[in-house]
Amino acid sequence: MSSPAQETTSAMNAAPGSVTLNGVTIDDTFAEAFPMKATRVLITAHNETWARHAAVAMTGFATSVIACGCEAGIERMLGADETPDGRPGASVLLFSMSGKELAKQLERRVGQCVLTCPTTAIYAGLDEGEAIALGRNLRFFGDGWQISKMIDGKRYWRVPVMDGEFVAEETTALVKAVGGGNLLLLARDTDAALAGAEAAVEAMRAVRGAIMPFPGGVVRSGSKVGSKYPALMASTNDAFCPALTPLARRSELDDYTRCVMEIVIDGLTEADVSAAMRAGIAAIVARGAAAGVTRISAGNYGGKLGPFHFHLHKLLGGEGAA
Amino acid sequence: MSATRGWCLRLKAQPDFRVDLGGVLPARLAAMTADEVARVEVRHGNERLALGELFDIAALDGVAGESAPELRLDGDLSRFDAIGQGLDDGVLHIAGAVGDRLGLSMRGGEIRVQGSAGQLVGGEMTGGLIEVTGDVGDFAAGALPGSMDGMRGGTLIVRGKAGARCGDRMRRGTVVLHGDAGDFLAARMVAGTIAVAGRVGAHCGYGMRRGTLVFAGPLPAVPSTFVATHQDIVVFWTLLRRSLAYHGGPFAALPVRAPRRLVGDLAVDGKGEWLLPE
């Protein structure tokens, strides 16, 4: 439990214009997000375990486009009544900076992680958008034994594999999306920060159309643009590093903030990102400052880089991105 | 310009010779006035005859643009061939029997026949929907003489029986046959899906290279050129079964359990499949 003094101090040190709800200070700032390209695919399998195995593998090493090629996550698990083939499944979202890179990542990941996973099948999860290959090229794994079937206007490929056949829809749809929405959770210590972040991520996962691509939905190595080393395009977000509170040229932290966690959100639409951020904020506020997360902020680059600005105070009022 | 969404043509009397109604299409006629429709000429034997001499013409209720162009044909049109040939848009309703080549080479739109149809129904069609409540003649979804491919897309639904060589050289699309099929069903089939609920005649699947045959009714005798495979096809079966269930009747009662699967015709490529629900 935090002491009243800490809460007071936190509130007292809050930036001008900030709002305090249930003891949690919400900065008058915004998350700056960027246009991305995205797709949704549905993975099904003999049971949920194998669907999850495939989805986890496919969304592995997909935390940041900085070095992973794409950002991906399990949007949600699907019941048998929600999938095209009546089996349990997983809805997976992939985001990348270009359609070409997204198509490349999708094909590689489906080919190596879904085609290989026992009993799986894969389908498009979006109807509208530019078509990109899903099973179109993977079919050649069938070495001529693959079968094409058109069912209700959709083409499926049936590729013979050792457990039967791998069924993949020919294409999925690529759509414009939004990546890089974020929340910064400022806490008094690691336990409080983790607990708050976990609660926020759990609430945010209920929002459809959005994923939190980092491990457990949380990132501890938030970054700023640029570095003192010319070869690096990004470096540690020193303004939010407790280790640098007394050292950094401009720190956002006070002496009582000793751990900061970030939640990054990618969404199919601005509304999805807004809804996820709103759910995250609500979860933290509901826990109250007494739970240890005393302040919520967001990362931006002055508004000059990304066209989507998610103002925290507007989200509190039910509005979306500006 | 016409202010109607379409026309109803009611047959006055049986013509002396066969009539070729090719080119009498909903979208074309919907853009005409009643006088213009009446002056549209069609081939009648070796002569040309105006539609107005064959049919009473009446406008359909509704305003142009509110829905797809529509054409209704009433009467026994079993002497009228090529109805809906080349259709790519609009809806064609026919109350009565029709002649040969119904929907030949059609690309889109719908043709619905309350009656039976002659030969080559949906021959070489590439898209759209044809539904015939009665029987269809030979070569439904088949190919014209000398042509390499039969049906190439779309859906053909036959509530009655089909004649011989249904799906001959069929390359793509779906045929749903509620009744019996004649001899040589799916002969020389290249791809696509045929679902049949009735009995099938001799030489079913003769020369079948690829494609899928679903037997929702009596199981056929299995030729020696078809062999069983035993892999798990429940995923594909579920996709197909759910799609076929939409057509009702025996297709709505297909079992959830994956069917027995045979492949053939081994005399050609052996990649065709028969699905025999058990």
Coordinates of C-alpha atoms in Angstrom, one line a residue, chain A:
Chain A
M1 CA 0.0 0.0 0.0
S2 CA 1.3 3.5 -0.7
S3 CA 1.2 6.1 1.9
P4 CA -1.1 9.1 1.7
A5 CA 2.0 11.2 1.6
Q6 CA 3.2 9.5 -1.6
E7 CA -0.2 10.0 -3.2
T8 CA -0.2 13.7 -2.3
T9 CA 3.4 14.1 -3.5
S10 CA 2.6 12.4 -6.7
A11 CA -0.4 14.6 -7.3
M12 CA 1.5 17.7 -6.2
N13 CA 4.2 17.0 -8.7
A14 CA 1.8 16.4 -11.5
A15 CA 2.1 18.5 -14.6
P16 CA -0.2 21.4 -15.0
G17 CA -3.6 20.5 -16.5
S18 CA -3.4 16.9 -15.2
V19 CA -6.5 15.2 -13.8
T20 CA -6.5 13.0 -10.8
L21 CA -9.0 10.2 -10.5
N22 CA -9.1 7.8 -7.5
G23 CA -5.7 9.2 -6.7
V24 CA -4.2 8.4 -10.1
T25 CA -2.9 11.3 -12.0
I26 CA -3.6 11.3 -15.7
D27 CA -1.3 13.6 -17.6
D28 CA -2.5 16.2 -20.0
T29 CA -0.7 14.6 -22.9
F30 CA -1.3 12.2 -25.8
A31 CA -0.1 9.1 -27.4
E32 CA 1.2 9.6 -30.9
A33 CA 0.5 6.7 -33.3
F34 CA 1.3 5.9 -36.8
P35 CA -0.4 4.5 -39.9
M36 CA 0.3 0.8 -40.4
K37 CA -1.0 -2.0 -42.6
A38 CA -2.7 -4.9 -40.9
T39 CA -4.5 -8.1 -41.4
R40 CA -6.4 -10.6 -39.3
V41 CA -6.2 -14.4 -39.8
L42 CA -8.2 -17.1 -38.0
I43 CA -6.3 -20.2 -37.0
T44 CA -8.2 -23.3 -36.1
A45 CA -7.1 -26.7 -34.9
H46 CA -8.3 -30.0 -33.5
N47 CA -8.6 -28.4 -30.1
E48 CA -7.8 -25.1 -28.4
T49 CA -4.4 -26.2 -27.2
W50 CA -3.1 -26.7 -30.8
A51 CA -4.7 -23.6 -32.0
R52 CA -2.9 -21.7 -29.3
H53 CA 0.4 -23.4 -30.1
A54 CA 0.1 -22.2 -33.7
A55 CA -1.0 -18.7 -32.8
V56 CA 1.7 -18.3 -30.2
A57 CA 4.4 -19.5 -32.6
M58 CA 3.1 -17.3 -35.4
T59 CA 3.1 -14.2 -33.2
G60 CA 6.5 -14.9 -31.7
F61 CA 9.3 -12.4 -32.2
A62 CA 6.7 -9.9 -33.4
T63 CA 6.9 -7.2 -30.7
S64 CA 8.2 -4.3 -32.7
V65 CA 8.6 -3.4 -36.3
I66 CA 12.0 -1.9 -35.4
A67 CA 13.6 -5.4 -35.8
C68 CA 10.9 -8.0 -36.1
G69 CA 9.3 -7.0 -39.4
C70 CA 5.9 -7.0 -37.9
E71 CA 4.0 -6.6 -34.7
A72 CA 1.5 -9.4 -34.0
G73 CA -0.6 -10.8 -31.3
I74 CA -3.5 -13.1 -30.4
E75 CA -6.6 -10.9 -30.5
R76 CA -8.6 -13.5 -28.8
M77 CA -9.3 -17.2 -28.7
L78 CA -12.3 -18.4 -30.7
G79 CA -15.0 -20.9 -29.8
A80 CA -15.9 -23.7 -32.2
D81 CA -19.1 -21.8 -33.0
E82 CA -17.1 -18.8 -34.3
T83 CA -14.8 -20.4 -36.8
P84 CA -15.4 -21.4 -40.4
D85 CA -14.7 -25.1 -39.8
G86 CA -16.4 -25.5 -36.5
R87 CA -13.3 -26.1 -34.5
P88 CA -11.7 -24.0 -31.7
G89 CA -9.4 -21.3 -33.0
A90 CA -7.5 -18.1 -32.5
S91 CA -7.8 -14.7 -34.1
V92 CA -4.4 -13.2 -34.9
L93 CA -3.7 -9.7 -35.9
L94 CA -0.5 -8.7 -37.7
F95 CA 0.7 -5.2 -38.3
S96 CA 3.6 -3.9 -40.4
M97 CA 4.8 -0.6 -41.9
S98 CA 4.1 -1.6 -45.5
G99 CA 1.8 -3.9 -47.3
K100 CA 4.8 -5.7 -48.9
E101 CA 6.5 -6.4 -45.6
L102 CA 3.2 -7.5 -44.1
A103 CA 2.6 -10.0 -46.9
K104 CA 6.2 -11.3 -46.5
Q105 CA 5.8 -11.7 -42.8
L106 CA 2.4 -13.3 -43.1
E107 CA 3.6 -15.9 -45.5
R108 CA 6.7 -16.8 -43.6
R109 CA 4.9 -17.0 -40.3
V110 CA 2.0 -19.1 -41.6
G111 CA 4.4 -21.3 -43.5
Q112 CA 6.7 -22.0 -40.6
C113 CA 4.3 -21.8 -37.7
V114 CA 0.8 -22.7 -38.8
L115 CA 1.4 -25.1 -41.7
T116 CA 3.8 -27.0 -39.5
C117 CA 1.5 -27.2 -36.5
P118 CA -0.6 -30.3 -36.2
T119 CA -4.2 -30.2 -37.3
T120 CA -4.3 -26.5 -38.1
A121 CA -6.1 -24.7 -40.8
I122 CA -6.1 -20.9 -41.6
Y123 CA -8.6 -18.5 -42.9
A124 CA -9.0 -14.9 -43.7
G125 CA -10.3 -12.9 -40.7
L126 CA -11.3 -9.8 -42.7
D127 CA -13.6 -9.6 -45.7
E128 CA -12.9 -6.1 -47.0
G129 CA -9.5 -4.9 -48.1
E130 CA -6.7 -5.5 -50.6
A131 CA -6.1 -9.2 -51.0
I132 CA -2.8 -10.6 -50.0
A133 CA -1.6 -14.2 -50.2
L134 CA -2.4 -16.6 -47.4
G135 CA -2.4 -20.1 -48.9
R136 CA -1.8 -18.9 -52.5
N137 CA 1.9 -19.6 -52.5
L138 CA 2.1 -22.1 -49.5
R139 CA 0.1 -24.5 -51.7
F140 CA 3.2 -25.3 -53.6
F141 CA 4.4 -27.3 -50.6
G142 CA 1.9 -29.8 -51.9
D143 CA 4.3 -30.6 -54.8
G144 CA 1.4 -30.9 -57.2
W145 CA -0.9 -32.9 -54.9
Q146 CA -2.6 -29.7 -53.6
I147 CA -6.3 -29.3 -54.4
S148 CA -8.1 -26.0 -54.9
K149 CA -11.7 -25.7 -53.9
M150 CA -14.0 -22.8 -54.4
I151 CA -16.7 -22.7 -51.7
D152 CA -19.2 -19.9 -51.6
G153 CA -16.9 -17.6 -53.6
K154 CA -13.8 -18.3 -51.5
R155 CA -10.9 -20.3 -52.8
Y156 CA -9.3 -22.8 -50.4
W157 CA -6.2 -24.9 -50.8
R158 CA -5.9 -28.4 -49.5
V159 CA -2.3 -29.4 -49.1
P160 CA -1.6 -33.0 -48.2
V161 CA 0.5 -33.3 -45.1
M162 CA 1.4 -36.1 -42.8
D163 CA -1.6 -35.7 -40.4
G164 CA -4.1 -35.3 -43.3
E165 CA -4.4 -32.1 -45.1
F166 CA -3.7 -28.5 -44.4
V167 CA -6.5 -26.2 -45.4
A168 CA -5.7 -22.6 -46.1
E169 CA -7.8 -19.9 -47.6
E170 CA -6.2 -18.4 -50.7
T171 CA -6.0 -14.8 -49.5
T172 CA -6.7 -12.6 -46.6
A173 CA -7.4 -8.9 -46.6
L174 CA -5.0 -6.1 -45.9
V175 CA -6.3 -2.9 -44.4
K176 CA -5.0 0.4 -43.2
A177 CA -4.5 0.4 -39.4
V178 CA -3.1 2.3 -36.5
G179 CA 0.0 1.3 -34.6
G180 CA 1.8 2.8 -31.6
G181 CA -1.0 3.8 -29.3
N182 CA 0.5 3.6 -25.8
L183 CA 0.1 4.1 -22.1
L184 CA 2.9 4.8 -19.6
L185 CA 2.1 3.5 -16.1
L186 CA 4.2 5.2 -13.5
A187 CA 4.4 3.2 -10.2
R188 CA 6.1 3.3 -6.9
D189 CA 7.8 0.0 -7.4
T190 CA 8.1 -3.1 -9.6
D191 CA 5.4 -5.1 -7.9
A192 CA 2.9 -2.3 -8.2
A193 CA 3.9 -1.6 -11.8
L194 CA 3.6 -5.2 -12.9
A195 CA 0.3 -5.7 -11.1
G196 CA -1.2 -2.6 -12.6
A197 CA 0.1 -3.4 -16.1
E198 CA -1.3 -6.9 -15.9
A199 CA -4.7 -5.6 -14.9
A200 CA -4.7 -3.0 -17.6
V201 CA -3.6 -5.5 -20.3
E202 CA -6.3 -8.0 -19.2
A203 CA -8.9 -5.3 -19.6
M204 CA -7.5 -4.2 -22.9
R205 CA -7.6 -7.7 -24.3
A206 CA -11.4 -7.6 -24.1
V207 CA -11.3 -5.0 -26.9
R208 CA -11.6 -6.5 -30.3
G209 CA -9.5 -5.2 -33.1
A210 CA -6.5 -4.4 -30.9
I211 CA -3.4 -6.2 -29.7
M212 CA -0.6 -5.4 -27.3
P213 CA 2.3 -6.9 -29.1
F214 CA 5.0 -6.9 -26.4
P215 CA 5.6 -9.8 -23.9
G216 CA 2.5 -10.1 -21.8
G217 CA 1.3 -7.0 -23.5
V218 CA 3.9 -4.9 -21.5
V219 CA 7.2 -3.3 -22.5
R220 CA 9.8 -2.0 -20.0
S221 CA 12.2 -0.7 -22.6
G222 CA 10.2 2.2 -23.9
S223 CA 12.2 4.2 -26.5
K224 CA 12.7 7.6 -27.8
V225 CA 13.5 8.5 -31.4
G226 CA 17.3 8.8 -32.1
S227 CA 20.4 8.2 -30.1
K228 CA 23.8 9.7 -29.3
Y229 CA 25.1 6.8 -31.5
P230 CA 24.3 7.7 -35.1
A231 CA 23.8 4.1 -36.1
L232 CA 20.8 3.7 -33.8
M233 CA 17.4 4.9 -34.8
A234 CA 15.9 4.6 -31.3
S235 CA 17.3 4.5 -27.8
T236 CA 16.1 4.3 -24.2
N237 CA 13.4 6.7 -23.1
D238 CA 15.6 8.4 -20.6
A239 CA 12.8 10.8 -19.5
F240 CA 11.0 7.8 -18.0
C241 CA 13.9 5.9 -16.6
P242 CA 14.0 5.9 -12.8
A243 CA 17.7 5.4 -12.9
L244 CA 18.1 8.7 -14.7
T245 CA 15.7 10.9 -12.7
P246 CA 18.5 13.0 -11.2
L247 CA 20.7 12.8 -14.3
A248 CA 18.7 13.1 -17.5
R249 CA 18.4 16.5 -19.1
R250 CA 14.6 16.2 -18.8
S251 CA 13.1 13.6 -16.6
E252 CA 9.3 13.1 -16.3
L253 CA 9.7 11.3 -13.0
D254 CA 9.7 12.3 -9.4
D255 CA 11.7 10.6 -6.6
Y256 CA 8.7 8.4 -5.7
T257 CA 8.3 6.9 -9.1
R258 CA 10.6 3.9 -9.3
C259 CA 9.2 1.8 -12.0
V260 CA 7.5 2.6 -15.3
M261 CA 5.8 0.1 -17.6
E262 CA 4.5 0.9 -21.1
I263 CA 1.6 -0.8 -22.9
V264 CA 1.8 -0.4 -26.7
I265 CA -1.4 -0.9 -28.7
D266 CA -1.9 -1.6 -32.3
G267 CA -5.5 -1.5 -33.7
L268 CA -7.3 -2.1 -36.9
T269 CA -8.9 1.4 -36.5
E270 CA -8.4 4.5 -34.4
A271 CA -11.6 3.6 -32.5
D272 CA -10.1 0.2 -31.6
V273 CA -6.9 1.9 -30.2
S274 CA -9.0 4.4 -28.4
A275 CA -11.2 1.7 -26.8
A276 CA -8.2 -0.3 -25.7
M277 CA -6.5 2.7 -24.2
R278 CA -9.7 3.7 -22.5
A279 CA -10.1 0.3 -21.0
G280 CA -6.5 0.3 -19.7
I281 CA -6.9 3.7 -18.1
A282 CA -10.2 2.6 -16.5
A283 CA -8.5 -0.5 -15.1
I284 CA -5.7 1.5 -13.5
V285 CA -8.1 4.1 -12.1
A286 CA -10.4 1.5 -10.7
R287 CA -7.5 0.0 -8.8
G288 CA -6.7 3.5 -7.5
A289 CA -3.3 5.0 -6.6
A290 CA -3.3 2.9 -3.4
A291 CA -2.5 -0.1 -5.7
G292 CA 0.8 1.6 -6.6
V293 CA 0.3 3.0 -10.1
T294 CA 0.1 6.7 -9.3
R295 CA 0.2 8.3 -12.7
I296 CA -0.7 7.5 -16.3
S297 CA 1.1 9.3 -19.1
A298 CA 1.7 8.6 -22.8
G299 CA 4.6 8.8 -25.2
N300 CA 4.7 11.1 -28.1
Y301 CA 7.1 12.9 -30.4
G302 CA 5.7 16.4 -30.1
G303 CA 2.9 15.5 -32.5
K304 CA 5.1 15.9 -35.6
L305 CA 5.7 12.3 -36.6
G306 CA 2.4 10.4 -36.2
P307 CA -1.0 11.6 -37.5
F308 CA -3.0 9.9 -34.8
H309 CA -3.0 11.7 -31.4
F310 CA -4.8 9.9 -28.6
H311 CA -5.3 12.6 -25.9
L312 CA -5.7 10.9 -22.5
H313 CA -8.1 13.4 -21.2
K314 CA -10.3 13.1 -24.3
L315 CA -10.3 9.4 -23.8
L316 CA -11.6 9.9 -20.3
G317 CA -14.4 11.9 -21.8
G318 CA -15.2 9.1 -24.3
E319 CA -13.6 10.7 -27.3
G320 CA -11.1 9.0 -29.7
A321 CA -8.0 10.2 -31.5
A322 CA -7.6 13.8 -32.5

